Coordinates of C-alpha atoms in Angstrom, one line a residue:
M1 CA 147.5 34.0 -53.4
K2 CA 151.1 32.9 -54.0
E3 CA 153.5 33.9 -51.2
K4 CA 156.6 35.9 -52.0
K5 CA 159.7 33.8 -51.6
V6 CA 162.1 35.2 -49.0
K7 CA 165.8 35.4 -49.9
K8 CA 168.2 33.2 -48.0
L9 CA 171.9 34.1 -47.7
R10 CA 174.8 32.0 -46.5
I11 CA 177.0 33.9 -44.1
A12 CA 180.0 33.2 -41.8
Y13 CA 180.1 33.6 -38.1
L14 CA 182.4 33.1 -35.1
K15 CA 181.5 30.1 -33.0
E16 CA 183.2 31.5 -29.8
Y17 CA 181.7 35.0 -30.0
P18 CA 177.9 35.3 -29.9
I19 CA 176.7 38.5 -31.5
E20 CA 174.9 39.4 -28.3
D21 CA 178.2 39.4 -26.4
I22 CA 179.9 41.6 -29.0
I23 CA 177.0 44.1 -28.9
K24 CA 177.2 44.2 -25.1
R25 CA 180.9 45.1 -25.2
H26 CA 180.2 47.7 -27.9
I27 CA 177.7 49.5 -25.7
E28 CA 180.1 49.4 -22.7
L29 CA 182.8 51.0 -24.8
V30 CA 180.8 53.8 -26.4
T31 CA 179.0 54.8 -23.2
E32 CA 182.3 55.3 -21.4
P33 CA 184.3 58.5 -22.2
T34 CA 187.7 57.8 -23.8
K35 CA 190.4 59.0 -21.4
E36 CA 194.1 59.8 -21.6
L37 CA 196.3 59.4 -18.4
L38 CA 198.2 62.7 -18.0
N39 CA 200.5 61.9 -15.0
W40 CA 201.7 58.5 -16.2
D41 CA 205.3 59.6 -15.4
E42 CA 204.3 59.9 -11.7
I43 CA 203.4 56.2 -11.3
P44 CA 205.6 54.9 -8.4
T45 CA 207.9 52.0 -8.9
V46 CA 207.3 51.0 -5.3
G47 CA 204.1 51.3 -3.3
T48 CA 200.6 52.3 -4.4
D49 CA 200.4 55.9 -3.4
F50 CA 199.3 57.4 -6.8
T51 CA 196.3 59.5 -7.8
P52 CA 195.7 59.3 -11.6
R53 CA 194.7 62.5 -13.5
Y54 CA 192.9 62.0 -16.8
K55 CA 192.0 64.1 -19.8
I56 CA 188.8 63.3 -21.7
I57 CA 189.6 62.7 -25.4
K58 CA 186.2 61.6 -26.5
E59 CA 182.9 62.1 -24.7
A60 CA 180.6 59.2 -23.9
K61 CA 177.8 58.5 -26.5
A62 CA 174.3 57.4 -26.0
A63 CA 173.8 53.7 -26.0
P64 CA 172.8 52.5 -29.5
R65 CA 169.8 50.2 -29.9
Q66 CA 170.7 46.5 -30.0
A67 CA 168.2 45.9 -32.8
V68 CA 170.2 48.4 -35.0
L69 CA 173.6 46.8 -34.2
Y70 CA 172.6 43.2 -34.6
P71 CA 172.3 43.0 -38.5
K72 CA 175.3 45.3 -38.8
Y73 CA 177.6 43.0 -36.8
I74 CA 176.3 39.9 -38.6
F75 CA 177.2 41.5 -41.9
L76 CA 180.6 43.0 -40.8
L77 CA 181.8 39.8 -39.2
S78 CA 180.7 37.6 -42.1
L79 CA 182.4 39.9 -44.6
I80 CA 185.7 40.0 -42.6
L81 CA 185.6 36.2 -42.0
E82 CA 184.9 35.4 -45.7
R83 CA 187.6 37.7 -46.9
C84 CA 190.2 36.6 -44.4
M85 CA 189.6 32.9 -45.0
S86 CA 189.9 33.4 -48.8
N87 CA 193.4 34.9 -48.2
K88 CA 196.5 32.8 -47.4
Q89 CA 197.6 35.3 -44.8
H90 CA 194.1 35.4 -43.2
S91 CA 194.0 39.1 -43.7
T92 CA 192.0 41.6 -45.8
T93 CA 191.3 45.3 -46.3
L94 CA 188.0 47.2 -46.2
L95 CA 187.5 50.6 -47.8
T96 CA 186.6 52.8 -44.9
V97 CA 184.6 55.2 -47.1
A98 CA 182.5 52.3 -48.4
M99 CA 181.9 50.7 -45.0
R100 CA 180.8 54.0 -43.5
E101 CA 178.4 54.5 -46.4
I102 CA 176.8 51.1 -45.6
L103 CA 177.1 50.9 -41.8
G104 CA 176.9 54.6 -41.0
K105 CA 178.2 56.2 -37.8
H106 CA 178.5 52.9 -36.0
Y107 CA 181.3 51.5 -38.2
D108 CA 184.3 53.0 -36.4
D109 CA 183.0 51.9 -33.0
M110 CA 182.3 48.4 -34.3
M111 CA 185.9 48.0 -35.5
R112 CA 187.1 49.4 -32.2
T113 CA 185.0 46.7 -30.4
L114 CA 186.4 43.9 -32.5
I115 CA 189.9 45.0 -31.7
D116 CA 189.2 45.4 -28.0
M117 CA 187.8 41.8 -27.9
Q118 CA 191.0 40.6 -29.7
I119 CA 189.0 39.2 -32.6
I120 CA 191.0 41.2 -35.1
V121 CA 194.1 43.5 -35.3
R122 CA 194.5 46.4 -37.7
G123 CA 197.7 47.4 -39.4
S124 CA 198.8 51.0 -39.9
D125 CA 199.1 50.7 -43.7
Y126 CA 196.5 52.4 -45.8
V127 CA 196.1 54.5 -49.0
V128 CA 193.5 57.2 -49.0
G129 CA 190.7 56.3 -51.4
K130 CA 192.4 53.0 -52.4
H131 CA 192.3 50.6 -49.5
G132 CA 191.9 50.7 -45.7
R133 CA 194.2 49.3 -43.1
T134 CA 195.1 45.6 -43.1
I135 CA 192.7 43.6 -41.0
T136 CA 193.9 40.3 -39.6
L137 CA 191.8 37.7 -37.9
I138 CA 193.6 36.5 -34.7
N139 CA 191.0 34.6 -32.7
G140 CA 187.9 32.5 -33.3
T141 CA 186.7 29.5 -35.3
M142 CA 184.5 30.2 -38.4
G143 CA 181.2 28.5 -39.0
Y144 CA 178.5 28.9 -41.7
M145 CA 174.8 29.4 -41.4
Y146 CA 171.9 30.8 -43.4
T147 CA 170.1 34.0 -42.7
R148 CA 166.9 35.5 -44.0
N149 CA 167.5 38.9 -42.3
I150 CA 166.5 41.5 -44.9
Q151 CA 168.8 44.1 -43.5
V152 CA 171.9 41.8 -43.7
I153 CA 171.0 40.9 -47.3
E154 CA 170.7 44.5 -48.2
Y155 CA 174.1 45.3 -46.7
Y156 CA 175.6 42.5 -48.9
E157 CA 173.9 43.9 -52.0
K158 CA 175.3 47.3 -51.3
I159 CA 178.8 46.1 -50.8
H160 CA 178.7 44.1 -54.0
K161 CA 177.5 47.2 -55.9
I162 CA 180.3 49.3 -54.5
I163 CA 182.9 46.6 -55.3
S164 CA 181.6 46.2 -58.8
R165 CA 181.6 49.9 -59.4
K166 CA 185.2 50.2 -58.0
N167 CA 186.4 47.3 -60.2
K168 CA 184.8 48.8 -63.3
E169 CA 186.6 52.1 -62.6
E170 CA 189.9 50.3 -62.2
I171 CA 189.6 48.5 -65.5
Q172 CA 187.8 51.1 -67.5
N173 CA 191.1 52.0 -69.2
Y174 CA 191.2 48.5 -70.6
N175 CA 187.6 48.4 -71.9
D176 CA 188.8 48.4 -75.5
D177 CA 191.7 46.0 -74.9
E178 CA 191.2 42.9 -76.9
F179 CA 193.3 40.8 -74.6
V180 CA 191.2 41.8 -71.5
S181 CA 188.0 41.0 -73.4
K182 CA 189.2 37.5 -74.4
Y183 CA 190.5 37.0 -70.8
N184 CA 187.0 37.7 -69.4
E185 CA 185.5 35.4 -72.1
S186 CA 187.8 32.6 -71.0
L187 CA 187.0 33.2 -67.3
S188 CA 183.3 33.1 -68.0
L189 CA 183.7 29.4 -69.1
L190 CA 185.1 28.3 -65.7
S191 CA 182.9 25.9 -63.8
L192 CA 183.2 23.8 -60.7
I193 CA 182.4 20.3 -62.0
D194 CA 182.8 18.3 -58.8
K195 CA 182.0 20.4 -55.7
E196 CA 181.2 17.4 -53.5
G197 CA 184.5 15.8 -54.6
A198 CA 186.4 18.9 -53.8
L199 CA 185.0 19.2 -50.3
N200 CA 185.5 15.5 -49.6
Y201 CA 189.2 15.9 -50.7
I202 CA 189.6 18.9 -48.4
N203 CA 188.1 17.0 -45.4
S204 CA 190.5 14.1 -46.1
C205 CA 193.6 16.3 -46.0
T206 CA 195.7 17.1 -43.1
F207 CA 196.3 20.9 -42.6
D208 CA 198.7 22.8 -40.4
S209 CA 195.7 24.7 -38.8
E210 CA 192.0 24.8 -38.9
R211 CA 192.2 28.2 -40.7
S212 CA 194.2 26.7 -43.5
K213 CA 191.5 24.2 -44.0
E214 CA 188.8 26.9 -44.0
Y215 CA 190.8 28.8 -46.6
Y216 CA 190.6 25.8 -48.9
K217 CA 186.9 25.4 -48.2
S218 CA 186.1 29.0 -48.8
K219 CA 187.6 28.9 -52.3
I220 CA 185.1 26.2 -53.2
I221 CA 182.1 27.6 -51.3
L222 CA 182.5 31.2 -52.6
F223 CA 182.9 30.1 -56.2
E224 CA 179.2 30.5 -56.9
K225 CA 179.3 34.1 -55.7
D226 CA 182.1 35.0 -58.1
D227 CA 181.2 36.9 -61.3
K228 CA 183.8 34.9 -63.4
K229 CA 185.5 38.1 -64.6
I230 CA 188.6 40.0 -63.9
H231 CA 188.4 41.5 -60.4
S232 CA 191.0 44.2 -60.8
I233 CA 194.2 45.2 -62.6
D234 CA 196.9 46.8 -60.5
K235 CA 199.4 49.6 -61.5
N236 CA 201.9 46.9 -62.7
K237 CA 199.2 45.5 -64.9
R238 CA 198.9 42.3 -63.0
I239 CA 195.4 40.8 -63.4
Y240 CA 193.5 39.4 -60.4
H241 CA 190.5 37.1 -60.6
Y242 CA 189.1 34.0 -58.9
L243 CA 191.9 31.7 -60.0
T244 CA 194.7 34.0 -58.8
N245 CA 195.0 32.4 -55.3
L246 CA 193.3 29.1 -56.0
P247 CA 195.4 26.2 -54.6
K248 CA 196.9 24.0 -57.3
S249 CA 195.5 20.8 -55.7
L250 CA 191.9 22.1 -56.1
K251 CA 192.2 22.9 -59.9
R252 CA 191.4 19.3 -60.9
F253 CA 187.8 19.8 -59.6
F254 CA 187.2 22.5 -62.2
N255 CA 186.8 22.2 -66.0
I256 CA 190.5 23.0 -66.4
K257 CA 192.1 20.5 -68.8
Y258 CA 195.5 21.9 -69.0
Q259 CA 197.5 24.3 -66.8
C260 CA 201.0 25.8 -67.1
D261 CA 202.9 27.1 -64.1
I262 CA 206.0 29.0 -65.1
H263 CA 208.6 28.9 -62.3
N264 CA 210.3 32.1 -61.4
S265 CA 208.3 33.9 -64.1
H266 CA 209.3 37.5 -63.3
P267 CA 213.1 36.7 -63.3
L268 CA 212.6 34.7 -66.4
L269 CA 211.1 37.7 -68.2
F270 CA 214.2 39.7 -67.3
S271 CA 216.3 37.0 -69.0
L272 CA 214.8 38.2 -72.3
F273 CA 216.2 41.7 -71.7
L274 CA 219.6 40.3 -70.9
I275 CA 219.6 38.1 -74.1
N276 CA 218.7 41.2 -76.2
K277 CA 221.2 43.5 -74.4
Y278 CA 224.2 41.1 -74.9
N279 CA 222.9 39.9 -78.3
I280 CA 223.1 36.2 -77.3
D281 CA 222.0 34.1 -80.3
N282 CA 219.9 30.9 -80.3
E283 CA 222.9 28.6 -80.9
I284 CA 224.6 29.8 -77.7
L285 CA 221.4 29.5 -75.8
D286 CA 220.9 25.9 -77.1
K287 CA 224.4 25.0 -75.9
L288 CA 223.8 26.7 -72.6
L289 CA 220.5 25.0 -71.8
H290 CA 221.9 21.5 -72.6
I291 CA 224.7 21.7 -70.0
N292 CA 224.5 18.8 -67.6
T293 CA 224.3 20.3 -64.1
S294 CA 224.6 16.9 -62.4
V295 CA 228.3 17.3 -63.3
C296 CA 228.5 21.1 -63.1
N297 CA 227.0 23.3 -60.3
N298 CA 224.4 25.8 -61.4
H299 CA 226.6 28.7 -60.4
Y300 CA 229.3 27.7 -62.8
V301 CA 227.4 27.0 -66.0
G302 CA 229.0 30.1 -67.6
K303 CA 232.5 28.6 -67.1
Q304 CA 231.2 25.2 -68.2
L305 CA 229.8 26.8 -71.4
C306 CA 233.2 28.3 -72.3
K307 CA 234.9 25.0 -71.7
S308 CA 232.5 23.1 -73.9
L309 CA 233.2 25.5 -76.8
V310 CA 237.0 25.8 -76.6
N311 CA 237.4 24.7 -80.2
N312 CA 234.3 26.4 -81.5
E313 CA 234.2 29.8 -83.3
L314 CA 231.4 30.8 -80.9
I315 CA 233.9 31.2 -78.1
K316 CA 234.6 34.9 -78.9
K317 CA 230.9 35.7 -78.7
I318 CA 230.6 33.8 -75.5
E319 CA 233.6 35.5 -73.8
S320 CA 232.2 38.9 -74.5
V321 CA 229.3 38.3 -72.1
P322 CA 229.8 38.2 -68.3
K323 CA 229.6 34.6 -67.1
D324 CA 227.1 35.5 -64.4
V325 CA 224.7 36.5 -67.2
Y326 CA 224.8 32.9 -68.4
N327 CA 224.4 31.7 -64.8
Y328 CA 221.3 33.8 -64.4
I329 CA 219.8 32.8 -67.7
Y330 CA 220.4 29.2 -67.0
A331 CA 218.9 29.4 -63.5
T332 CA 215.7 31.1 -64.6
C333 CA 215.2 29.0 -67.8
S334 CA 215.6 25.8 -65.8
G335 CA 213.2 27.0 -63.1
T336 CA 215.8 26.8 -60.3
F337 CA 216.3 30.6 -59.7
W338 CA 214.7 30.5 -56.2
D339 CA 216.3 27.2 -55.1
G340 CA 219.4 29.0 -54.0
F341 CA 217.4 31.1 -51.6
T342 CA 215.7 28.1 -50.1
D343 CA 218.9 26.2 -49.7
T344 CA 220.6 29.2 -48.0
I345 CA 217.7 29.9 -45.6
N346 CA 217.4 26.2 -44.6
K347 CA 221.1 26.2 -43.6
M348 CA 220.7 29.3 -41.4
S349 CA 219.2 29.8 -37.9
W350 CA 216.3 32.2 -37.4
E351 CA 218.7 34.4 -35.3
Q352 CA 221.0 34.8 -38.3
I353 CA 218.1 35.7 -40.6
D354 CA 216.6 38.1 -38.1
R355 CA 219.9 39.9 -37.8
G356 CA 220.1 40.5 -41.5
R357 CA 223.0 38.0 -42.1
L358 CA 221.3 36.5 -45.2
R359 CA 223.5 36.7 -48.2
W360 CA 222.1 35.7 -51.5
P361 CA 223.9 33.1 -53.7
C362 CA 226.7 34.4 -55.8
S363 CA 224.9 34.3 -59.2
V364 CA 221.9 36.2 -57.8
R365 CA 224.1 38.9 -56.3
Y366 CA 225.9 39.4 -59.6
S367 CA 222.6 39.4 -61.5
I368 CA 221.4 42.2 -59.3
L369 CA 224.6 44.1 -59.9
I370 CA 224.1 43.6 -63.6
V371 CA 220.7 45.3 -63.2
L372 CA 222.2 48.2 -61.3
R373 CA 225.0 48.6 -63.9
V374 CA 222.5 48.6 -66.8
Q375 CA 220.4 51.1 -64.9
R376 CA 223.4 53.4 -64.7
E377 CA 223.9 53.0 -68.4
N378 CA 220.2 54.2 -69.0
H379 CA 219.3 51.2 -71.0
L380 CA 216.1 50.4 -69.1
R381 CA 213.6 51.9 -71.6
N382 CA 212.6 48.5 -72.9
C383 CA 212.7 46.7 -69.6
S384 CA 209.8 46.1 -67.2
R385 CA 209.9 48.5 -64.3
S386 CA 208.3 46.0 -62.1
S387 CA 211.2 43.6 -62.7
I388 CA 213.7 46.3 -61.7
R389 CA 211.7 47.1 -58.5
M390 CA 211.7 43.4 -57.7
F391 CA 215.5 43.1 -58.0
G392 CA 215.9 46.2 -55.9
R393 CA 214.0 44.6 -53.1
L394 CA 216.1 41.5 -53.3
Y395 CA 219.4 43.3 -53.0
N396 CA 221.1 42.9 -49.7
K397 CA 224.5 44.5 -49.6

């Protein structure tokens, strides 16, 4: 009789934190009542004559069985590690409702234990029903191993079903969208043609930290688990998928023949609105974009444009448009919009930046004022709201 093949799953783990030690600390925490010090204001500044008085906030629980906690911690840690390492900031979010559905009553105490052991920290940001608090990995080195634990595999299958269901709900409004269908069709053709070469390349590189290296590795290792479809579409209609955060240097190991990276793409889109608002024709734009900035600073291309057309009949059209609009259009179309920020920040000390002394380059400030002026004139109906929100965040009076 042919034996049934047992599934094998690749998981992540922390080298410095054995599961047994984590479970031990978990049991210690839950079997002790949670107390609040009532007379903290009576603690003496000199001497040790102090009798603390406590209030019981949460009663002690019965010790859970280690056999129950073991697969749950393997799954939870692996999930957090994989997600954190696939994110540049080494952070992630977990939907609490979903995690409680999978791990049951132990989930909250498990998170409390990981925080207590300083493995993770949790932020205070969350949106009910959308995403949980930000989880950031702060200690430990990640390793990989294979498990045949049936319970761990079942937990992973459950989370994949929940994520799949949630993503389908998010993009159901786009089911009939031809663009989304073709986007998914293109993503389905993506393949990793040289996995060994990609891993060898990563091992040969020098990284700022071991975690940065793990981030690169995780993008290659987790590719096989990806469904090669759109993961989600946010409220600003930005599309997220496997390639969203894939480092540029790794793209050559995939079947990607051509790629186009549009610098300062969001500010560039706003240029189209400005061109339409001020009715700037193609002839003027052609003259503008051929200005030699090796002679003229980027911030003064508007003036330079006027000088180059002194004897041209276009001068009247040009002078009817604020020069800072030309400066802005030139900076975004040449892909140098953010350079001014970088130059400014590099010349400042961290103390100046921390105290809010950062002042944006002249052309950027005026560009933001243009946005605010247009907003007051109520001409924003055809303009991307996300672009306006972006400029609002940049404004520093």
